[in-house]
Short mmCIF file of C-alpha atoms in Angstrom, two decimals:
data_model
loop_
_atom_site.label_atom_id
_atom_site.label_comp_id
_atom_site.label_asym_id
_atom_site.label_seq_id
_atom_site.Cartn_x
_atom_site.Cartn_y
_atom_site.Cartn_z
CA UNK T 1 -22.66 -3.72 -19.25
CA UNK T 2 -22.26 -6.36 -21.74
CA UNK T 3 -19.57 -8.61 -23.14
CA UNK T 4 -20.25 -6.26 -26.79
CA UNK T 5 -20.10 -2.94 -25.06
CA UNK T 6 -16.50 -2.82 -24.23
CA UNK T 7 -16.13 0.85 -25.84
CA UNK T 8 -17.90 1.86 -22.91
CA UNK T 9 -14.43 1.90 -20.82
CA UNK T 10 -11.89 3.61 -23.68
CA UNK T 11 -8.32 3.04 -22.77
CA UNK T 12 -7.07 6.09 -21.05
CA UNK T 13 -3.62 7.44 -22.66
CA UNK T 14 -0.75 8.99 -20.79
CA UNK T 15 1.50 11.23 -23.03
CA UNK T 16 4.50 9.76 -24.42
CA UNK T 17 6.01 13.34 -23.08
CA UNK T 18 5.17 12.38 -19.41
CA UNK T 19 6.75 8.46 -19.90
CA UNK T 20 9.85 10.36 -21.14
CA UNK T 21 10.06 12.70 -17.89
CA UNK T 22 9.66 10.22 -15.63
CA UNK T 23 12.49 7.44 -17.20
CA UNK T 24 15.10 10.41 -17.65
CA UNK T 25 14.79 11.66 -14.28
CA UNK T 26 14.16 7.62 -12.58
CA UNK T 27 17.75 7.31 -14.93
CA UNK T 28 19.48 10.06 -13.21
CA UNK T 29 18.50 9.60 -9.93
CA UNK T 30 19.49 6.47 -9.74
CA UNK T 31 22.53 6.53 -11.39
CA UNK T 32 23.12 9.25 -8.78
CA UNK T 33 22.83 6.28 -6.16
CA UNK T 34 25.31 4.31 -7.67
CA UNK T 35 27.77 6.48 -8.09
CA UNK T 36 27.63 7.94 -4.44
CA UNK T 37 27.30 4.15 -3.79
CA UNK T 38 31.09 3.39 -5.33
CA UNK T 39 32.79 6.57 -4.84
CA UNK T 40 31.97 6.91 -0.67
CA UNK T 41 34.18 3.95 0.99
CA UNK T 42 31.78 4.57 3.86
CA UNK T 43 29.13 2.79 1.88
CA UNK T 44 31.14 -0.06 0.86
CA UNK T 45 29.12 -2.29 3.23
CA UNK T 46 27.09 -5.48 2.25
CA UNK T 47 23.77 -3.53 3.11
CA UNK T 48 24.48 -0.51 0.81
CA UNK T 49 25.67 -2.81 -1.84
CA UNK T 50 22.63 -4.33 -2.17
CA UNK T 51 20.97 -0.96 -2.23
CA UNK T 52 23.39 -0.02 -4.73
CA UNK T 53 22.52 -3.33 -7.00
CA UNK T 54 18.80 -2.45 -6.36
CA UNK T 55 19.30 1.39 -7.95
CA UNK T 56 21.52 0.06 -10.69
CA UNK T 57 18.47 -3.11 -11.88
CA UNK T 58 15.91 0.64 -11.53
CA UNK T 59 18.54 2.26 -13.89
CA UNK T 60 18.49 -0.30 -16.33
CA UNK T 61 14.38 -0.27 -15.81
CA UNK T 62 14.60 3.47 -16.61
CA UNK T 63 17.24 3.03 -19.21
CA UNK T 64 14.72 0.04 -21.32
CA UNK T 65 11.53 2.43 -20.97
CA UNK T 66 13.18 5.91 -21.75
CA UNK T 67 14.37 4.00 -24.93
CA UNK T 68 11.33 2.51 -25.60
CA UNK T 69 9.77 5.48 -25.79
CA UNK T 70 12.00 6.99 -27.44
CA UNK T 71 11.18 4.52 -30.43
CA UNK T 72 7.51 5.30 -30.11
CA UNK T 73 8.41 8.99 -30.71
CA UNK T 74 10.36 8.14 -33.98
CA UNK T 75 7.77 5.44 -35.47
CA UNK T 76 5.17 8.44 -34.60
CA UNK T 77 7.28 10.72 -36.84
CA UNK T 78 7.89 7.64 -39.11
CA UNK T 79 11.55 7.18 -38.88
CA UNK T 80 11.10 3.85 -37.38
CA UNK T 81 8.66 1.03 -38.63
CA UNK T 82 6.27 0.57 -35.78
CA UNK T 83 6.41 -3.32 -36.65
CA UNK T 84 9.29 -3.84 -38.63
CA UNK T 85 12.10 -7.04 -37.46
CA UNK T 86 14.56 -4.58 -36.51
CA UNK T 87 12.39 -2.61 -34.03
CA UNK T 88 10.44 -6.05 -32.60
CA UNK T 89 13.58 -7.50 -31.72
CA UNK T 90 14.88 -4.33 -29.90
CA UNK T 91 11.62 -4.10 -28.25
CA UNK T 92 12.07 -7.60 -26.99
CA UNK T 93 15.50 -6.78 -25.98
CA UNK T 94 13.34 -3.60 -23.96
CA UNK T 95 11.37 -6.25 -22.25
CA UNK T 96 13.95 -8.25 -21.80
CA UNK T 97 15.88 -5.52 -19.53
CA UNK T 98 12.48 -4.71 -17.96
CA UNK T 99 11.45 -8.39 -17.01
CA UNK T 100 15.78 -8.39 -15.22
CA UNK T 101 15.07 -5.34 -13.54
CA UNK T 102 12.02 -6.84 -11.58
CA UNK T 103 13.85 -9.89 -11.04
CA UNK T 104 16.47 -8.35 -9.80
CA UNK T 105 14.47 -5.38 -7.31
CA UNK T 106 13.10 -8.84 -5.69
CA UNK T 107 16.44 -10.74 -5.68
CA UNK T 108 17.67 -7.54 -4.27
CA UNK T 109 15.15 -7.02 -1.66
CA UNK T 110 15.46 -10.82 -0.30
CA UNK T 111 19.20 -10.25 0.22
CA UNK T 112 18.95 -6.98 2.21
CA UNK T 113 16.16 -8.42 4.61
CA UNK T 114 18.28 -11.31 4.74
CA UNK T 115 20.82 -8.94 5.70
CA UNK T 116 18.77 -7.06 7.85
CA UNK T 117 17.82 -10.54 9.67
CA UNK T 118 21.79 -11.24 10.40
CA UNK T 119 22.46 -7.45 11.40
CA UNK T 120 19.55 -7.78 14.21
CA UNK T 121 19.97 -10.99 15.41
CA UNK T 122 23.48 -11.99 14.93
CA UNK T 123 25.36 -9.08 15.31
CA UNK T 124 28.45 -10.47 17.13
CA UNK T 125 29.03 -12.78 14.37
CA UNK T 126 27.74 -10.27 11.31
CA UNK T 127 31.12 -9.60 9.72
CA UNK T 128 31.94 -13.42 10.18
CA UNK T 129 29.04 -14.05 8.15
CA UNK T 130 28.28 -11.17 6.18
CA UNK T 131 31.34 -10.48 4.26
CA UNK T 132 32.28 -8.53 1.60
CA UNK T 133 33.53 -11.89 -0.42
CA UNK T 134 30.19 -13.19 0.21
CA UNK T 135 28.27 -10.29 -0.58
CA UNK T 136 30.27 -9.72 -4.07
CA UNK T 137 29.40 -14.01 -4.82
CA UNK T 138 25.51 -13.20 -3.72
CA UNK T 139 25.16 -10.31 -6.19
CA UNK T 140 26.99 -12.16 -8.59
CA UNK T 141 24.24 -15.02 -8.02
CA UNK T 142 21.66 -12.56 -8.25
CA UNK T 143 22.65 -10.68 -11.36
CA UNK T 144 23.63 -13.80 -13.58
CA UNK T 145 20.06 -15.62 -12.57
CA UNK T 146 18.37 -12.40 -13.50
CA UNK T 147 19.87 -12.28 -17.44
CA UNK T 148 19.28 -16.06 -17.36
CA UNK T 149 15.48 -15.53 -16.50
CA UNK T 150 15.02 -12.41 -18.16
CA UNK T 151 15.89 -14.24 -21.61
CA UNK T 152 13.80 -16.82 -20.64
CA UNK T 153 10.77 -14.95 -19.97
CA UNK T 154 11.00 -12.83 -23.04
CA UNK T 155 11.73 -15.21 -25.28
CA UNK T 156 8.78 -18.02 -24.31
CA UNK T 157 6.64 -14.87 -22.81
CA UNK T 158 3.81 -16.19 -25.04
CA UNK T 159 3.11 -19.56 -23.38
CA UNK T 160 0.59 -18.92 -20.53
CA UNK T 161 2.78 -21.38 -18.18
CA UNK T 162 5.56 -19.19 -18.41
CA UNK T 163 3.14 -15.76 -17.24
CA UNK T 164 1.93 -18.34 -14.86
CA UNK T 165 5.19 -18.68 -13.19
CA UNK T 166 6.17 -15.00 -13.25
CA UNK T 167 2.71 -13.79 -11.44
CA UNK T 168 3.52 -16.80 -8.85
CA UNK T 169 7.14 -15.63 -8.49
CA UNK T 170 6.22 -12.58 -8.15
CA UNK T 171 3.16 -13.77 -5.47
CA UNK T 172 5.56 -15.80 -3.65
CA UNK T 173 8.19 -13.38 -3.34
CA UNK T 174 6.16 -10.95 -1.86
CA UNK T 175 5.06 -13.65 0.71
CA UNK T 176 8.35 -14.12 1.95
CA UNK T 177 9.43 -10.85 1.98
CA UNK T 178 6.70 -9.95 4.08
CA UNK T 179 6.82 -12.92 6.52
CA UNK T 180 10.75 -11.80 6.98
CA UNK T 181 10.02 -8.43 7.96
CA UNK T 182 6.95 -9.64 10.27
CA UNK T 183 9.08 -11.72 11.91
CA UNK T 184 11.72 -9.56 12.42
CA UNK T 185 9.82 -6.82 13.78
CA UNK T 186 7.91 -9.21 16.02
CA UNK T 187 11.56 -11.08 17.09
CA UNK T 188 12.80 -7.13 17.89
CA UNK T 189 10.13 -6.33 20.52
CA UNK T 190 11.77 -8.59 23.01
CA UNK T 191 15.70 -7.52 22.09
CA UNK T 192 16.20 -4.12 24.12
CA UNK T 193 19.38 -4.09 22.61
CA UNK T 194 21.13 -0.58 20.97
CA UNK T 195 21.97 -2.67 17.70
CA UNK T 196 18.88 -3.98 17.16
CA UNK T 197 17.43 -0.20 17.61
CA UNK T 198 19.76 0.03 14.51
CA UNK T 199 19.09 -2.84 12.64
CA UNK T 200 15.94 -1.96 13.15
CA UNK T 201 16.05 1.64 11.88
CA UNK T 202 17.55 -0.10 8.18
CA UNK T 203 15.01 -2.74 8.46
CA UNK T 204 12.16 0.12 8.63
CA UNK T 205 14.01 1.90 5.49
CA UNK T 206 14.01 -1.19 3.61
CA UNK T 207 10.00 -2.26 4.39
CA UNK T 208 9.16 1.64 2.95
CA UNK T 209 11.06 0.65 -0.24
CA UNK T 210 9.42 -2.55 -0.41
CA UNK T 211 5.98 -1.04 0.21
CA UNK T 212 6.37 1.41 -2.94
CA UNK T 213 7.62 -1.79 -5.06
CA UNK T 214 4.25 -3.62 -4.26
CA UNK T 215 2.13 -0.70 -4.86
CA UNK T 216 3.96 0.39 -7.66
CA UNK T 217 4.11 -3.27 -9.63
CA UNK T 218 1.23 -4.76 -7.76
CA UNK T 219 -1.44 -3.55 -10.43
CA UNK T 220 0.82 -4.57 -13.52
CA UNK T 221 0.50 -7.74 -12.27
CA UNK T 222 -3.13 -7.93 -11.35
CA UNK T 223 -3.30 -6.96 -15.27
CA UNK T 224 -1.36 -10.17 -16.24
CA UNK T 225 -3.57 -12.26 -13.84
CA UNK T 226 -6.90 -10.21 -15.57
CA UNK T 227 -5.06 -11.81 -19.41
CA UNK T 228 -5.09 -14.81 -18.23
CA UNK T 229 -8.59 -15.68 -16.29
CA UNK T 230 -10.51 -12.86 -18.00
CA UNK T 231 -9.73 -11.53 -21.07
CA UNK T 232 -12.83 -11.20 -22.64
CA UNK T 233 -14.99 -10.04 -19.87
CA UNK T 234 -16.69 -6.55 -20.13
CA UNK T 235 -15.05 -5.17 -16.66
CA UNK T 236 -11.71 -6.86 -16.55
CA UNK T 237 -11.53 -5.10 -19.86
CA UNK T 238 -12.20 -1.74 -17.60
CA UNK T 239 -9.29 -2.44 -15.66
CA UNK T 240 -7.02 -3.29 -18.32
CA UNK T 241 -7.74 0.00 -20.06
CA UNK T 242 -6.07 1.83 -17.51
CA UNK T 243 -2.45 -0.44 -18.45
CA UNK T 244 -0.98 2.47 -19.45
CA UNK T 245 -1.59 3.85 -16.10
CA UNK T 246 -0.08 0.76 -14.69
CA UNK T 247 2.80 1.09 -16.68
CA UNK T 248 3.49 4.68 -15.43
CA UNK T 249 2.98 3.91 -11.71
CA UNK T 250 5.68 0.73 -12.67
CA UNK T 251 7.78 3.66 -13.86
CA UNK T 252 7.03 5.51 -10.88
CA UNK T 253 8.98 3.06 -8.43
CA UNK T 254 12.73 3.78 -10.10
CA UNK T 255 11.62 7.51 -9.20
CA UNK T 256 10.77 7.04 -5.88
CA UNK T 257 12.96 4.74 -4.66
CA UNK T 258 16.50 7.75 -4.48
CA UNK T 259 13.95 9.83 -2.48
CA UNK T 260 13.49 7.08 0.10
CA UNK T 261 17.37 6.63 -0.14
CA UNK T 262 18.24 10.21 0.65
CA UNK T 263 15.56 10.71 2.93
CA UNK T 264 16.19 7.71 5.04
CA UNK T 265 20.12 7.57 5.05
CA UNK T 266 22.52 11.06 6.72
CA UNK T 267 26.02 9.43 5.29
CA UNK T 268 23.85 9.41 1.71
CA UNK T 269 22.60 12.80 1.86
CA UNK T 270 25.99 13.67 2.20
CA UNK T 271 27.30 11.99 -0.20
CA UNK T 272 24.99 13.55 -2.98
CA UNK T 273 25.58 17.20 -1.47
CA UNK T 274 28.98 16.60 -2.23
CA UNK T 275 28.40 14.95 -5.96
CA UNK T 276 25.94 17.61 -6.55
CA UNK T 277 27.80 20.99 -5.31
CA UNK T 278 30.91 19.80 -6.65
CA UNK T 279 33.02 19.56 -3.68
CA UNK T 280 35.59 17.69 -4.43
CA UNK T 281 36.32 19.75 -7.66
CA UNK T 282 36.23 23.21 -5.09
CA UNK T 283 38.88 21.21 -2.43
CA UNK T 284 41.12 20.35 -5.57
CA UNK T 285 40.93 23.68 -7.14
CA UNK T 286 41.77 25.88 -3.88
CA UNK T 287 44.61 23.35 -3.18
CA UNK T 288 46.07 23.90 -6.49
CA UNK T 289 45.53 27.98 -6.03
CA UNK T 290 47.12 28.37 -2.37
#
């Protein structure tokens, strides 16, 4: 293969019908998490509030690409320009929301193993430390540095530095992350202790959501590394025909993610039989009839 025979690798397209599916379900399900999230007051801990800011940064992920496509299906049908101002801008405010929602999943998943860390290891002192004041100021942190970035990135997206510094955020991130939950797993060998067997048991939940992110956004990324050291080579062009792929497995990760939550978690479970059978409506109704 040569640098002139890049047809040889055609990029492979996913139907705009199949994007759709997956953002409007991603958007439901994780909505679904947020609202079982606020309305069960046996949730309101710091842990589940960070879950609950890590579902609502996949809802707005959801929310960007459901729209997105949604423009793609108009400009197909030619009700929207596919390049006018208007639409560039709101695809820019698209990536905008996409490039906070990443921010924020990592923000997100440093503050629950940091969490996870305390619960294990400190657990005499973790409502000293970990408090509900503190936890509303940390996702406060979080969520303001995430809009502040987002713009950022968006807006200066086009200088190489600044894709530079998101692939090494995103690199970095990862690295600490990972040494965390090493570390803690390693540090809970030696503690015998009944609340470290359940600090432990989140800590697991929270590495299987973390493995999905990095397998889910891992190859976006290695596409964005590919722009920048290769872009005109014959087989990083192979691997960049498959973005749309990429961009579907990205997708994939808001999708997952409730399944893990539900799966993982009784007092959830229960909380979404409830939403989802309407049991509160039932109790209220048979009060009001007897």
């Amino acid at each position: 293969m040569n640098a002139t025979n890049q047809s040889d690798c055609p990029e492979v397209k996913v139907p705009v019908p199949l994007f759709f599916t997956i953002g409007v379900v991603s958007l439901a399900e994780n909505l679904l998490v947020v609202v079982a999230v606020i309305r069960n007051r046996n949730l309101h801990s710091p842990m589940y509030c960070f879950i609950c800011s890590l579902a609502a940064f996949n809802t707005i992920a959801s929310l960007s690409k459901t729209w997105e496509n949604l423009m793609i299906v108009f400009a197909n049908v030619g009700h929207l320009e596919k390049r006018g101002p208007s639409e560039t801008n709101l695809d820019d405010v698209m990536d905008s929301l996409l490039c906070m929602s990443f921010v924020g999943s990592i923000f997100s998943f440093l503050a629950i193993a940091a969490d996870r860390y305390i619960t294990i290891f400190h657990a005499l002192r973790y409502h000293n430390i970990m408090t509900m004041r503190r936890t509303k100021a940390i996702l406060g942190v979080i969520w303001m540095t995430c809009g502040v970035s987002a713009v950022l990135m968006v807006r200066f997206f086009a200088s190489k530095f600044i894709m530079i510094c998101f692939v090494v955020f995103f690199v970095v991130s990862l690295a600490i992350i990972c040494f965390l939950y090493v570390y803690m797993f390693m540090l809970a060998r030696i503690h015998a202790r009944k609340i470290a067997a359940i600090g432990m048991r989140g800590a697991l939940t929270l590495t299987i959501l973390f493995g999905v992110f990095v397998v889910c956004w891992a190859p976006f990324f290695l596409h964005l590394i590919i722009i920048m050291v290769c872009p005109a080579n014959p087989y990083c062009e192979c691997y960049r025909s498959l973005f749309q792929l990429h961009v579907v497995l990205l997708m994939s990760h808001a999708f997952i993610d409730p399944a893990i939550y539900a799966f993982r978690s009784a007092e959830l479970r229960h909380t979404f039989r409830k939403m989802l059978l309407c049991s509160d409506w039932k109790r209220w109704l048979v009060e009001k009839l007897y």
